[in-house]
């Protein structure tokens, strides 16, 4: 259970004249402090301190049962363990590449668990944690990373669209999808539908993302833009591309923005729930900036020692999202050592099963190259496929 | 003479361009401290500063659009697009703006912008990292398009492209970045082999094989294999894709009577179609066989486990050569 309101009163809650002409205020010169994009802001929502201390926020709160708290912790541990397995599999040559979510577990689990079953997710390539919260078999994206398939899962069935690698593109798709929800009259009630679009602090520079903001605002689309500010776009720190806290951008587009402690699973849950409920009730889009940290490399092909200091990583390690939730459970005496051990064991089992199944993912047959290029087929491809098969056969038994 | 690689060749060429002309700028995603995801700009920011080697925001339309503005202001920007599949957000700026500005300004504005694109497949990457979009750009009047295939060309061609007043799309064969070769780095730019000229990469007498970029190596290997079978292939490295330099091709086909064109990009409306048509017009009476193409299939680039089936390889090149002899 959650209650809460938008953190800042820039927008009417009624939703009729949300973008009514505000007088443009002259833009204040940003300070030259390069870390300006990172400064703490009163809108930074936190419900759990790095030590696992429960704190209150005037606008956001959660009210979970003991079991629900434990379940959140279980999610965090399992997705981290599965993610580690992804990295290991890649190191062992079993995946082409892996994009680790390490450090971003709370942002993904909190937001993912706040979604209603009917909501639709538009992920990037890193949302393995959100995928887990949709009760999807975690092996689902591994075909893509192993290179045996193209992803290609049933997005409608799972309410989880394909991973998108082209930065920012999915935010426009999410917005259009949300516009369709409005056209279908599926907003305005408790069981209305809403959409969540994930993207990064680098992506927010893209034209597509800014156009998505424009469209979402213009059409009051029921979409929540969930920006995981993990401080880096590969090697480029956020302060090099943004001179204002990212959540504040929402203001200029005409919808509410909020910054949440992205390593606090309770807070990410609370803000996402509020924003999604606003959207599903027809009150338009929202932007959430989950302030977090990419604890590992950008992907397994990256080497962060070239561009950031170990000391920075160590600093963020003190805010670890998984340890924080464990600290909370311990402080509140909601779980004991046996419980933690059992969760670790369960996570290890999931990882083992994942590993075994990744290793036996079926190899594609070569002619799969020609599959699914057009819904209505193509004579050019039919001919090419036939030629290809004949060529392949010409090698059979010829010693090649 | 310097032992080097293609990636290092581009790096050294960029370095020399930065030294020679204070108006040269390098800009792109992750090109500064990281040195680019392929390390092609390694150390350049350290040595030339953040003002000249610029880590841009993550926005390709922004990279090219602001490069255009910088060029209007007298700079010579060299943009890096991180991977071939990520050039499309900049497509309007390249095709509508960069390509046409000289024409629209009725000759008053020249935009000496170079857009470097690590390009093509063969590195086992996930989707959008292995594309061959050269035909889009070669199709666009106002752009020049070149592709390097060896360290020496990488070194000289990038400098020539930067020195040119034309907007140039500069393709680099990413899977060959580590391929070794010699650079003759002592001459002057003016003395280098011209940018917009094709070159015979290996002489032969029986069949002409035309390629560019990553496929040059494949075709040279095919020629070596063919030699063992007693067949002599002439391999031509096109180097310039727009404008095409056809003379060496005509010359060769008139001697061999046979032509196989090889590129990774799909065949449909690709460079091969253009080259074949011109050869047909110019060498009709010399041809002993139809011109054949060996290309990627007309599908999206496949999942990495199938890329070896997708990409033209030595066997497919030799198979096509065999077929030209079957006529
Ligand atoms: C259009 C486009 N340009 C460049 C890339 C290469 N690239 C992949 S991830 C990335 C950085 C993304 O940073 P951010 O949006 O912060 O997301 P994060 O990876 O940190 O989760 C870049 C530049 C891409 N995938 N798509
Ligand atoms: Mg990021």
XYZ file of C-alpha atoms and ligand atoms in Angstrom:
754
model
C 0.000 0.000 0.000
C 1.197 3.392 -0.881
C -0.043 6.848 -0.544
C 1.670 9.931 -1.649
C 1.464 12.943 -3.814
C 3.678 14.538 -6.302
C 6.633 15.992 -4.554
C 6.374 19.413 -6.057
C 3.312 21.438 -6.792
C 4.046 22.539 -10.334
C 1.106 20.861 -11.955
C -2.595 20.759 -11.318
C -3.803 17.381 -10.302
C -7.033 17.685 -12.285
C -5.236 17.216 -15.535
C -7.398 19.487 -17.685
C -5.118 22.425 -18.260
C -1.886 20.909 -17.185
C 0.278 22.880 -19.543
C -1.563 26.142 -19.174
C 0.629 29.068 -20.035
C 3.127 29.623 -17.306
C 5.169 32.748 -17.531
C 8.591 31.802 -18.690
C 11.012 32.483 -15.895
C 14.407 33.625 -17.045
C 16.839 30.765 -16.888
C 19.259 31.119 -14.077
C 22.840 30.596 -15.047
C 23.892 27.222 -13.771
C 26.860 27.388 -11.507
C 30.115 26.276 -13.001
C 30.339 23.526 -10.422
C 30.563 20.492 -12.659
C 28.807 18.349 -10.113
C 25.761 20.588 -10.236
C 23.685 17.832 -11.762
C 24.314 15.767 -8.683
C 23.500 18.155 -5.879
C 21.033 16.972 -3.318
C 17.591 18.351 -3.821
C 14.616 18.447 -1.458
C 12.730 16.356 -3.962
C 15.156 13.462 -3.445
C 12.857 10.869 -1.993
C 14.345 8.461 0.473
C 12.583 6.079 2.826
C 15.555 3.972 3.798
C 18.957 5.399 4.654
C 22.101 3.641 3.487
C 22.275 2.109 6.968
C 18.838 0.619 6.595
C 17.171 3.155 8.856
C 13.527 3.749 7.969
C 12.818 7.474 7.470
C 9.644 9.329 6.565
C 8.989 11.599 3.628
C 6.163 14.139 3.616
C 4.781 13.014 0.263
C 5.645 9.365 -0.082
C 5.334 6.335 2.072
C 4.972 2.588 1.913
C 3.104 0.228 4.133
C 4.237 -3.310 3.511
C 3.615 -6.420 5.541
C 6.647 -8.129 7.022
C 6.463 -10.750 4.314
C 6.323 -8.102 1.591
C 9.473 -6.492 2.945
C 11.203 -9.853 2.918
C 10.001 -10.527 -0.601
C 11.573 -7.308 -1.821
C 14.844 -8.349 -0.269
C 14.573 -11.762 -1.908
C 14.054 -10.087 -5.293
C 17.132 -7.932 -4.815
C 19.341 -10.860 -3.881
C 18.139 -13.082 -6.685
C 18.491 -10.516 -9.464
C 21.975 -9.647 -8.286
C 22.962 -13.301 -8.244
C 21.495 -13.912 -11.699
C 23.298 -10.850 -12.974
C 26.599 -12.116 -11.606
C 25.947 -15.340 -13.454
C 25.449 -13.345 -16.655
C 28.826 -11.705 -16.215
C 30.470 -15.032 -15.436
C 28.913 -16.713 -18.444
C 30.245 -13.963 -20.655
C 33.719 -14.229 -19.160
C 33.639 -17.925 -19.926
C 32.794 -17.234 -23.549
C 29.190 -18.373 -23.234
C 27.658 -14.988 -23.991
C 28.689 -12.433 -26.572
C 28.139 -9.617 -24.148
C 26.377 -8.913 -20.857
C 25.055 -5.591 -19.544
C 25.169 -5.808 -15.777
C 22.534 -4.227 -13.559
C 24.764 -4.336 -10.487
C 24.027 -1.347 -8.272
C 20.656 -0.708 -9.889
C 18.729 -3.555 -8.262
C 16.609 -1.313 -6.048
C 15.708 1.028 -8.888
C 14.529 -1.912 -10.947
C 12.865 -4.040 -8.292
C 11.123 -1.109 -6.619
C 9.752 0.299 -9.859
C 8.966 -3.130 -11.288
C 7.042 -4.289 -8.230
C 5.043 -1.052 -8.239
C 3.542 -1.872 -11.632
C 0.074 -3.274 -12.013
C -0.315 -6.484 -13.957
C -1.902 -4.665 -16.895
C 0.919 -2.114 -17.199
C 3.393 -2.284 -20.078
C 7.179 -2.044 -19.763
C 9.527 -0.625 -22.392
C 13.045 -1.572 -21.263
C 16.577 -0.779 -22.405
C 19.143 -3.607 -22.481
C 19.780 -3.540 -18.729
C 16.350 -4.148 -17.188
C 16.881 -7.751 -16.111
C 15.568 -6.842 -12.667
C 12.351 -5.369 -13.998
C 11.969 -8.466 -16.131
C 12.180 -10.575 -12.981
C 9.373 -8.600 -11.345
C 7.093 -9.462 -14.264
C 7.453 -13.112 -13.242
C 9.286 -13.878 -16.441
C 11.769 -16.723 -16.624
C 15.107 -14.895 -16.305
C 16.550 -16.892 -19.187
C 14.398 -14.907 -21.597
C 16.983 -12.294 -22.678
C 19.926 -14.687 -22.708
C 19.368 -15.841 -26.276
C 19.940 -12.272 -27.392
C 23.156 -11.921 -25.403
C 24.386 -15.361 -26.423
C 23.707 -14.502 -30.036
C 21.489 -17.494 -30.763
C 18.378 -15.419 -31.314
C 17.169 -11.839 -31.547
C 15.220 -11.694 -28.303
C 11.841 -11.918 -29.884
C 9.675 -12.750 -26.878
C 5.940 -12.305 -26.657
C 5.722 -8.733 -25.384
C 1.945 -8.763 -24.961
C 1.967 -11.956 -22.930
C 4.651 -10.709 -20.548
C 3.674 -7.035 -20.628
C 7.354 -6.464 -21.299
C 8.575 -5.240 -24.671
C 11.824 -6.210 -26.371
C 15.153 -4.936 -25.135
C 16.126 -1.791 -27.035
C 19.763 -1.099 -27.722
C 19.420 2.039 -29.838
C 19.550 4.614 -27.098
C 16.257 6.310 -26.301
C 14.189 4.910 -29.179
C 11.854 2.991 -26.876
C 10.678 6.120 -25.065
C 8.804 7.187 -28.184
C 7.337 3.719 -28.612
C 6.207 3.788 -25.005
C 4.584 7.138 -25.554
C 2.761 6.007 -28.670
C 1.631 2.859 -26.904
C 0.339 5.012 -24.074
C -1.473 7.260 -26.545
C -3.175 4.100 -27.798
C -4.287 3.255 -24.281
C -5.964 6.639 -24.047
C -7.630 6.151 -27.424
C -8.924 2.791 -26.228
C -10.474 4.496 -23.204
C -8.383 2.374 -20.835
C -7.459 5.219 -18.489
C -9.320 6.920 -15.692
C -10.036 3.965 -13.446
C -8.181 1.935 -10.862
C -7.773 -0.845 -13.382
C -6.635 1.535 -16.101
C -3.454 0.825 -17.957
C -0.205 2.751 -17.868
C 3.206 2.420 -19.440
C 6.691 2.711 -18.009
C 9.677 3.581 -20.188
C 13.165 2.892 -18.875
C 16.230 4.766 -20.073
C 19.503 6.173 -18.785
C 21.161 9.443 -17.892
C 22.913 9.395 -21.251
C 19.731 8.656 -23.145
C 18.053 11.761 -21.806
C 20.307 13.741 -24.170
C 18.820 12.049 -27.218
C 16.390 13.833 -29.477
C 14.041 10.848 -29.347
C 13.694 11.081 -25.575
C 12.993 14.789 -25.692
C 10.422 14.254 -28.414
C 8.852 11.551 -26.287
C 8.501 14.099 -23.474
C 6.843 16.529 -25.874
C 4.387 13.975 -27.203
C 3.562 12.562 -23.809
C 2.797 16.035 -22.490
C 0.850 17.120 -25.567
C -1.423 14.068 -25.400
C -1.491 13.515 -21.640
C -0.216 10.056 -22.374
C -0.305 7.579 -19.483
C 3.434 6.982 -19.510
C 6.017 7.225 -16.767
C 9.575 7.965 -17.845
C 11.884 6.126 -15.506
C 15.420 7.414 -15.859
C 18.069 5.395 -14.074
C 20.766 7.941 -13.515
C 23.628 5.547 -12.865
C 26.053 8.481 -13.223
C 27.596 7.268 -16.478
C 26.875 6.860 -20.136
C 29.652 4.368 -20.767
C 32.619 6.621 -19.854
C 30.904 9.997 -19.805
C 29.816 11.164 -16.346
C 26.366 12.704 -16.202
C 27.640 16.154 -15.268
C 29.357 16.394 -18.630
C 26.107 16.235 -20.512
C 23.617 17.661 -18.041
C 23.887 20.968 -16.239
C 20.707 20.561 -14.248
C 19.363 17.689 -12.150
C 17.668 15.452 -14.671
C 14.270 15.283 -12.969
C 13.927 19.042 -13.288
C 13.658 18.734 -17.034
C 10.089 17.529 -16.585
C 9.073 21.013 -15.505
C 9.873 22.490 -18.868
C 7.867 19.857 -20.656
C 4.868 20.321 -18.399
C 4.670 17.273 -16.193
C 5.922 16.437 -12.730
C 9.422 15.176 -12.130
C 10.854 13.633 -9.013
C 14.244 12.398 -7.952
C 14.337 9.288 -5.863
C 17.141 7.524 -4.077
C 17.618 4.806 -6.648
C 19.338 2.526 -4.163
C 16.337 2.522 -1.867
C 13.851 -0.110 -2.955
C 11.069 1.293 -0.771
C 11.393 4.783 -2.195
C 11.595 3.667 -5.815
C 8.500 1.583 -5.197
C 6.625 4.492 -3.631
C 7.369 7.098 -6.283
C 6.715 4.708 -9.138
C 3.384 3.640 -7.671
C 2.246 7.221 -7.364
C 3.372 8.177 -10.859
C 1.829 5.095 -12.460
C -1.437 5.618 -10.621
C -1.545 9.234 -11.748
C -0.990 8.087 -15.301
C -3.600 5.345 -15.190
C -6.102 7.815 -13.774
C -5.629 10.104 -16.743
C -3.429 12.682 -15.064
C -0.704 12.407 -17.654
C 2.961 11.532 -17.741
C 5.658 11.763 -15.089
C 9.413 11.636 -14.941
C 11.272 9.736 -12.255
C 14.999 10.102 -11.895
C 16.355 7.187 -9.910
C 19.669 8.399 -8.568
C 21.878 5.342 -8.498
C 25.235 3.980 -9.553
C 26.484 1.498 -12.085
C 28.731 -0.547 -9.826
C 30.329 -2.523 -12.605
C 31.477 -1.932 -16.144
C 29.099 -0.542 -18.768
C 29.073 -3.981 -20.326
C 31.514 -6.845 -20.284
C 33.473 -5.165 -23.103
C 34.096 -2.031 -21.042
C 36.990 -1.151 -18.763
C 35.946 1.504 -16.230
C 39.455 1.849 -14.795
C 40.163 4.037 -17.827
C 37.754 6.722 -16.707
C 36.824 6.525 -13.042
C 38.460 6.152 -9.685
C 38.194 3.167 -7.431
C 37.507 5.550 -4.526
C 34.287 6.656 -6.184
C 33.194 3.048 -6.523
C 34.030 2.454 -2.884
C 31.970 5.444 -1.828
C 28.949 4.139 -3.647
C 29.468 0.667 -2.282
C 28.451 2.111 1.093
C 25.050 2.837 -0.402
C 24.613 -0.666 -1.773
C 20.907 -1.306 -2.402
C 20.941 -4.950 -1.347
C 22.936 -4.453 1.863
C 20.674 -1.545 2.746
C 17.545 -3.673 2.631
C 19.239 -6.399 4.610
C 20.194 -3.801 7.202
C 16.568 -2.765 7.423
C 15.326 -6.327 7.895
C 17.911 -6.884 10.598
C 17.141 -3.654 12.418
C 13.444 -4.348 12.328
C 14.075 -7.980 13.252
C 12.089 -9.111 10.280
C 14.571 -11.776 9.340
C 17.340 -13.815 10.920
C 20.534 -15.413 9.692
C 18.736 -18.579 8.683
C 16.449 -16.567 6.499
C 19.319 -14.751 4.797
C 21.136 -18.043 4.247
C 18.038 -19.583 2.733
C 17.651 -16.684 0.306
C 21.293 -16.951 -0.711
C 20.802 -20.649 -1.300
C 17.687 -20.052 -3.341
C 19.499 -17.429 -5.431
C 22.353 -19.842 -6.059
C 19.867 -22.447 -7.235
C 18.294 -19.996 -9.653
C 21.730 -19.107 -10.969
C 22.710 -22.741 -11.439
C 19.519 -23.518 -13.286
C 19.998 -20.435 -15.430
C 23.552 -21.454 -16.272
C 22.574 -24.985 -17.252
C 19.807 -23.777 -19.466
C 21.888 -21.047 -21.111
C 24.488 -23.628 -22.062
C 21.857 -25.719 -23.787
C 20.015 -22.955 -25.591
C 19.400 -24.319 -29.074
C 21.666 -23.064 -31.823
C 19.779 -21.364 -34.641
C 19.621 -23.121 -37.953
C 21.429 -21.114 -40.611
C 18.376 -20.464 -42.750
C 16.882 -18.592 -39.769
C 18.674 -15.598 -41.312
C 15.758 -15.365 -43.714
C 12.969 -15.750 -41.154
C 10.656 -12.960 -40.067
C 11.932 -10.239 -42.340
C 8.454 -9.382 -43.610
C 5.033 -10.394 -42.301
C 3.933 -10.811 -45.911
C 7.088 -12.441 -47.206
C 9.232 -11.368 -50.129
C 10.002 -13.056 -53.445
C 13.560 -11.741 -53.276
C 14.105 -13.468 -49.948
C 12.388 -16.646 -51.074
C 14.828 -16.870 -53.947
C 17.777 -16.008 -51.762
C 16.828 -18.588 -49.175
C 16.573 -21.282 -51.835
C 19.972 -20.336 -53.212
C 21.414 -20.301 -49.734
C 20.114 -23.783 -48.963
C 21.443 -25.136 -52.246
C 24.814 -23.567 -51.550
C 24.895 -25.081 -48.059
C 24.034 -28.493 -49.461
C 26.853 -28.251 -51.967
C 29.250 -28.609 -49.046
C 27.679 -31.701 -47.583
C 30.152 -34.530 -47.690
C 32.607 -32.481 -49.710
C 34.978 -32.261 -46.807
C 34.272 -28.629 -46.023
C 58.152 3.072 -42.341
C 56.182 2.088 -39.310
C 54.631 -1.223 -38.311
C 51.074 -0.489 -37.328
C 47.429 -1.511 -37.456
C 44.342 -0.024 -39.061
C 43.049 1.349 -35.753
C 46.426 2.804 -34.898
C 46.741 4.163 -38.424
C 43.581 6.210 -37.995
C 44.796 7.308 -34.576
C 48.123 8.500 -35.947
C 46.426 10.206 -38.865
C 44.084 12.049 -36.513
C 47.009 13.029 -34.342
C 48.892 14.452 -37.272
C 45.812 16.351 -38.490
C 45.373 17.855 -35.014
C 49.024 18.908 -35.038
C 48.958 20.341 -38.535
C 45.785 22.391 -38.332
C 44.521 24.080 -35.193
C 41.014 24.156 -36.689
C 40.717 20.386 -36.598
C 38.419 19.084 -33.854
C 37.525 15.529 -32.909
C 34.087 14.909 -31.434
C 31.994 11.920 -30.481
C 30.712 9.690 -27.698
C 33.324 8.327 -25.301
C 36.221 9.439 -27.507
C 37.991 11.428 -24.782
C 39.212 9.742 -21.672
C 38.124 6.329 -22.853
C 39.713 6.820 -26.255
C 36.598 5.526 -27.988
C 35.145 2.063 -27.612
C 37.730 0.835 -30.137
C 40.499 3.055 -28.693
C 40.946 4.750 -32.061
C 41.191 8.160 -30.371
C 43.396 6.842 -27.583
C 45.424 9.578 -25.818
C 44.271 12.337 -28.150
C 42.290 14.169 -25.475
C 45.170 13.888 -23.056
C 47.522 15.425 -25.605
C 45.290 17.998 -27.314
C 42.860 18.904 -24.553
C 39.103 18.765 -24.053
C 38.574 21.755 -26.312
C 39.798 19.905 -29.356
C 38.939 16.315 -28.517
C 35.389 16.554 -27.339
C 33.276 14.011 -25.494
C 29.822 14.872 -26.761
C 26.463 14.217 -25.175
C 24.795 11.013 -26.262
C 22.994 12.435 -29.292
C 24.138 11.687 -32.826
C 21.980 14.296 -34.509
C 23.646 16.715 -32.118
C 27.125 15.514 -33.015
C 26.641 16.058 -36.731
C 24.416 19.114 -36.427
C 26.853 20.964 -34.196
C 29.751 19.830 -36.379
C 27.994 21.581 -39.246
C 27.761 24.757 -37.204
C 31.387 24.493 -36.167
C 32.354 24.063 -39.805
C 30.353 27.178 -40.683
C 32.479 28.917 -38.105
C 35.697 27.782 -39.733
C 36.486 24.559 -37.892
C 37.159 21.157 -39.408
C 35.281 18.684 -37.214
C 35.904 14.964 -37.359
C 32.913 13.174 -35.868
C 33.008 9.645 -34.580
C 29.800 7.635 -34.693
C 30.309 4.887 -32.153
C 28.894 2.083 -34.308
C 27.419 1.906 -37.808
C 23.946 1.154 -36.438
C 23.877 4.407 -34.477
C 24.359 6.795 -37.357
C 20.661 6.897 -38.157
C 19.629 9.458 -35.529
C 21.966 11.788 -37.454
C 20.520 10.899 -40.838
C 18.665 14.170 -41.367
C 21.701 16.224 -40.436
C 23.870 14.196 -42.807
C 21.557 13.780 -45.774
C 19.477 16.951 -45.667
C 21.920 19.377 -44.116
C 25.546 18.338 -44.461
C 25.181 16.978 -47.983
C 23.155 19.860 -49.378
C 24.531 22.960 -47.700
C 27.057 23.745 -50.413
C 24.366 23.421 -53.043
C 21.711 25.333 -51.091
C 24.095 28.164 -50.339
C 24.841 28.272 -54.063
C 28.468 27.570 -53.363
C 28.989 30.019 -50.538
C 29.294 27.463 -47.759
C 31.615 24.487 -47.719
C 31.393 22.041 -44.841
C 34.671 20.209 -44.297
C 33.174 17.659 -41.926
C 34.390 14.085 -41.689
C 32.165 11.419 -40.172
C 34.100 8.349 -39.117
C 32.088 5.171 -38.791
C 33.499 1.890 -37.441
C 31.612 -0.414 -39.731
C 30.637 -3.899 -40.774
C 30.283 -7.243 -39.051
C 32.397 -10.122 -37.930
C 32.964 -9.191 -34.299
C 30.259 -11.320 -32.704
C 28.299 -8.296 -31.575
C 24.693 -7.895 -30.573
C 22.227 -6.198 -32.963
C 22.926 -2.762 -34.530
C 26.685 -3.152 -34.148
C 27.531 -4.786 -37.469
C 25.792 -2.852 -40.214
C 26.909 -1.778 -43.648
C 24.931 1.365 -44.472
C 27.323 2.772 -47.092
C 24.784 2.727 -49.919
C 22.530 5.258 -48.161
C 25.351 7.750 -48.143
C 26.789 6.920 -51.548
C 23.267 7.490 -52.892
C 23.279 11.031 -51.543
C 24.660 13.746 -53.778
C 26.878 16.151 -51.909
C 28.543 13.512 -49.759
C 31.733 11.721 -50.548
C 32.199 8.248 -49.167
C 35.443 6.368 -48.653
C 36.529 3.142 -46.953
C 40.001 2.179 -45.830
C 41.256 -1.401 -45.817
C 44.833 -1.302 -44.520
C 46.959 0.669 -42.037
C 48.675 2.848 -44.614
C 45.385 3.918 -46.153
C 43.894 4.431 -42.708
C 46.698 6.820 -41.880
C 46.695 8.795 -45.113
C 43.066 8.675 -46.101
C 41.854 10.101 -42.794
C 44.225 13.046 -43.213
C 43.163 13.560 -46.807
C 39.523 13.424 -45.800
C 40.093 16.044 -43.116
C 41.972 18.269 -45.563
C 39.183 18.018 -48.127
C 36.522 20.721 -48.219
C 33.862 18.135 -49.046
C 31.805 16.404 -46.383
C 33.128 12.864 -46.192
C 31.755 9.683 -44.678
C 34.793 7.690 -43.632
C 34.191 3.981 -43.107
C 36.609 1.953 -41.000
C 36.474 -1.859 -41.084
C 36.053 -2.491 -37.375
C 36.810 -6.185 -37.471
C 40.137 -5.386 -39.123
C 41.198 -2.682 -36.657
C 43.944 -4.909 -35.298
C 45.205 -6.048 -38.658
C 48.876 -5.270 -39.047
C 50.701 -3.576 -41.869
C 53.242 -0.939 -42.719
C 52.631 2.775 -42.811
C 54.951 4.943 -44.863
C 54.565 7.980 -42.679
C 57.441 10.112 -43.896
C 55.935 11.796 -46.964
C 53.747 14.858 -47.356
C 49.988 14.638 -47.650
C 50.157 15.904 -51.229
C 52.387 13.035 -52.210
C 50.127 10.297 -50.890
C 48.069 8.081 -53.156
C 44.976 10.166 -54.006
C 41.905 9.768 -51.779
C 39.400 9.256 -54.553
C 41.245 6.612 -56.487
C 40.784 2.861 -56.558
C 43.845 0.672 -56.433
C 44.848 -2.741 -57.633
C 45.590 -4.612 -54.418
C 46.822 -7.733 -56.177
C 47.482 -8.222 -59.827
C 45.994 -11.135 -61.714
C 44.913 -12.237 -65.161
C 41.894 -14.542 -65.011
C 39.137 -12.805 -63.084
C 38.705 -9.385 -61.506
C 37.460 -9.232 -57.922
C 36.309 -5.854 -56.658
C 35.968 -5.140 -52.939
C 36.421 -2.435 -50.338
C 36.907 -2.149 -46.602
C 36.830 -5.439 -44.677
C 36.240 -7.544 -47.801
C 39.582 -6.617 -49.339
C 41.346 -8.947 -46.942
C 38.806 -11.702 -47.649
C 39.357 -11.318 -51.388
C 43.137 -11.258 -51.097
C 42.896 -14.516 -49.162
C 40.619 -15.897 -51.850
C 43.177 -14.904 -54.473
C 45.889 -16.771 -52.595
C 43.675 -19.837 -52.377
C 42.766 -19.546 -56.070
C 46.414 -19.401 -57.017
C 46.855 -22.857 -55.546
C 44.161 -24.006 -57.978
C 46.021 -22.367 -60.819
C 43.728 -19.388 -61.131
C 44.935 -15.805 -61.081
C 42.607 -13.254 -59.490
C 43.087 -9.518 -59.739
C 41.818 -7.810 -56.584
C 40.824 -4.166 -56.726
C 40.307 -2.137 -53.562
C 37.730 0.508 -54.475
C 38.710 2.816 -51.562
C 36.322 5.526 -52.760
C 32.635 4.592 -52.889
C 31.401 7.982 -53.954
C 32.584 9.101 -56.366
C 33.535 5.683 -57.712
C 36.829 5.450 -59.527
C 36.017 3.004 -62.286
C 39.059 3.259 -64.560
C 41.116 0.568 -62.809
C 38.056 -1.693 -62.889
C 37.411 -1.170 -66.605
C 41.045 -1.668 -67.265
C 41.113 -4.907 -65.361
C 37.865 -6.337 -66.713
C 38.963 -5.630 -70.261
C 41.929 -7.908 -69.557
C 40.215 -10.620 -67.503
C 36.721 -10.613 -68.999
C 35.269 -11.617 -65.643
C 34.119 -9.657 -62.615
C 32.988 -10.590 -59.120
C 31.995 -7.785 -56.762
C 32.130 -8.424 -53.026
C 30.642 -6.415 -50.176
C 29.105 -7.124 -46.793
C 26.119 -4.888 -47.419
C 23.030 -6.490 -48.935
C 22.974 -6.733 -52.740
C 19.685 -4.951 -53.277
C 20.412 -1.452 -54.625
C 23.929 -1.704 -53.255
C 27.333 -0.544 -54.519
C 27.699 -3.778 -56.466
C 24.687 -2.942 -58.602
C 26.171 0.406 -59.536
C 29.601 -1.006 -60.304
C 28.120 -3.843 -62.361
C 26.017 -1.488 -64.442
C 28.922 0.732 -65.264
C 31.086 -2.237 -66.205
C 28.298 -3.577 -68.366
C 28.131 -0.247 -70.190
C 31.856 0.195 -70.577
C 33.175 -3.333 -70.994
C 30.267 -5.123 -72.678
C 32.314 -6.669 -75.454
C 35.065 -7.758 -73.087
C 32.852 -9.675 -70.703
C 33.068 -13.458 -70.885
C 30.482 -13.962 -68.158
C 27.818 -12.012 -66.327
C 29.075 -9.855 -63.488
C 28.383 -11.635 -60.186
C 27.966 -10.258 -56.699
C 28.854 -11.846 -53.370
C 27.181 -9.881 -50.612
C 25.369 -10.035 -47.326
C 21.824 -11.285 -47.728
C 18.892 -8.943 -48.068
C 17.921 -9.368 -44.448
C 18.727 -7.499 -41.284
C 22.138 -8.468 -39.937
C 21.522 -11.739 -38.078
C 22.247 -12.862 -34.534
C 25.982 -13.304 -34.027
C 25.881 -17.098 -34.141
C 24.840 -16.828 -37.778
C 27.087 -14.048 -38.919
C 29.592 -16.399 -40.503
C 26.806 -17.718 -42.706
C 25.716 -14.198 -43.520
C 29.035 -12.607 -44.352
C 30.781 -13.218 -47.662
C 33.788 -15.426 -47.034
C 36.572 -17.001 -48.997
C 34.422 -19.948 -50.055
C 31.616 -17.806 -51.355
C 34.036 -15.623 -53.289
C 35.683 -18.660 -54.866
C 32.300 -20.167 -55.617
C 31.344 -17.018 -57.527
C 34.648 -17.038 -59.362
C 33.974 -20.660 -60.345
C 30.573 -19.686 -61.620
C 31.991 -16.968 -63.851
C 34.172 -19.651 -65.427
C 31.181 -21.875 -66.029
C 29.933 -19.570 -68.790
C 21.753 5.769 -30.666
C 22.863 5.101 -29.937
N 24.053 5.711 -29.826
C 25.071 5.117 -29.177
C 24.911 3.889 -28.625
C 26.066 3.212 -27.911
N 25.806 3.141 -26.487
C 25.282 2.048 -25.913
S 24.957 2.256 -24.309
C 25.521 3.846 -24.336
C 25.477 4.672 -23.093
C 24.123 4.716 -22.515
O 24.133 5.435 -21.337
P 22.839 5.613 -20.448
O 21.717 6.118 -21.275
O 23.224 6.407 -19.279
O 22.444 4.133 -20.031
P 23.304 3.080 -19.163
O 24.054 2.236 -20.147
O 24.186 3.835 -18.251
O 22.311 2.241 -18.453
C 25.972 4.175 -25.608
C 26.575 5.465 -25.983
C 23.651 3.277 -28.761
N 23.409 2.068 -28.249
N 22.642 3.899 -29.404
Mg 23.869 5.740 -17.453
